[in-house]
Amino acid sequence: PPRPRYETRRAWLHFLYSTATNTPGPAIPAGALPGGIVITPDGKTAYVANAYGTVTPISTATKTPGPAIPAGAAATAIAITP
């Protein structure tokens, strides 16, 4: 099956399940003004950086956010290295 596409919009992280129909799944809170998003290599967690200085971890299995992680002002980009 096609992998989901992830997209950030204002204060929500949208999971788009169908790349064929471009139909969005439910919105998940991800902090104010999210900018960057990264998925862990194992695909279990999405991390969303936002302009108010936090990073929100989100379980891709349960689609629930964890506690925000302080990251400094204007955390709008994020990356994972091996």
Coordinates of C-alpha atoms in Angstrom, one line a residue:
P1 CA 0.0 0.0 0.0
P2 CA 1.1 3.6 -0.5
R3 CA 2.8 5.3 2.4
P4 CA 0.9 8.1 4.0
R5 CA 1.9 11.7 3.2
Y6 CA 2.3 14.1 6.1
E7 CA 1.6 17.7 6.0
T8 CA 1.6 20.6 8.5
R9 CA -1.0 23.3 8.5
R10 CA -1.1 26.1 11.1
A11 CA -1.7 24.4 14.4
W12 CA -2.4 20.8 13.2
L13 CA -0.5 17.9 11.6
H14 CA -2.6 16.3 8.9
F15 CA -2.1 12.7 8.0
L16 CA -3.0 12.1 4.4
Y17 CA -3.7 8.4 3.9
S18 CA -4.5 8.2 0.3
T19 CA -2.1 9.6 -2.2
A20 CA -4.4 8.3 -4.9
T21 CA -7.4 10.4 -3.7
N22 CA -5.5 13.0 -1.7
T23 CA -8.1 12.5 1.2
P24 CA -6.9 13.9 4.5
G25 CA -7.2 11.9 7.8
P26 CA -8.0 13.5 11.1
A27 CA -6.1 16.5 12.3
I28 CA -3.7 16.0 15.2
P29 CA -2.6 18.9 17.4
A30 CA 1.1 19.7 16.8
G31 CA 1.7 23.1 18.4
A32 CA 1.3 26.6 17.1
L33 CA 2.5 27.5 13.6
P34 CA 4.2 24.1 12.8
G35 CA 7.0 24.3 10.3
G36 CA 9.2 21.3 10.0
I37 CA 8.3 17.6 10.3
V38 CA 10.5 14.5 10.4
I39 CA 9.7 10.8 10.7
T40 CA 12.0 8.5 12.6
P41 CA 13.7 5.8 10.5
D42 CA 11.5 3.1 12.1
G43 CA 8.4 5.1 11.1
K44 CA 7.0 5.0 14.7
T45 CA 7.2 8.7 15.6
A46 CA 6.7 12.0 13.8
Y47 CA 8.4 15.1 15.3
V48 CA 6.9 18.5 14.4
A49 CA 8.8 21.7 15.1
N50 CA 6.9 24.9 15.6
A51 CA 7.6 28.7 15.7
Y52 CA 6.9 28.9 19.4
G53 CA 10.0 26.9 20.3
T54 CA 8.7 23.4 20.9
V55 CA 8.9 20.1 19.1
T56 CA 5.8 17.8 19.4
P57 CA 6.4 14.0 19.1
I58 CA 3.4 12.2 17.6
S59 CA 2.9 8.4 17.6
T60 CA 2.2 7.4 14.0
A61 CA 0.5 4.2 15.2
T62 CA -2.0 5.9 17.6
K63 CA -1.9 9.4 16.0
T64 CA -1.6 10.9 19.5
P65 CA 0.8 13.7 20.4
G66 CA 3.2 13.4 23.3
P67 CA 4.4 16.2 25.6
A68 CA 6.0 19.1 23.8
I69 CA 9.8 19.3 24.0
P70 CA 11.4 22.7 24.5
A71 CA 13.6 23.5 21.5
G72 CA 14.3 27.3 21.6
A73 CA 12.6 30.2 19.8
A74 CA 11.4 29.7 16.3
A75 CA 12.1 26.0 16.0
T76 CA 10.8 25.8 12.4
A77 CA 13.1 23.1 11.0
I78 CA 14.0 19.6 12.2
A79 CA 16.2 16.7 11.0
I80 CA 17.2 13.3 12.2
T81 CA 20.6 11.8 11.7
P82 CA 21.6 8.2 11.9

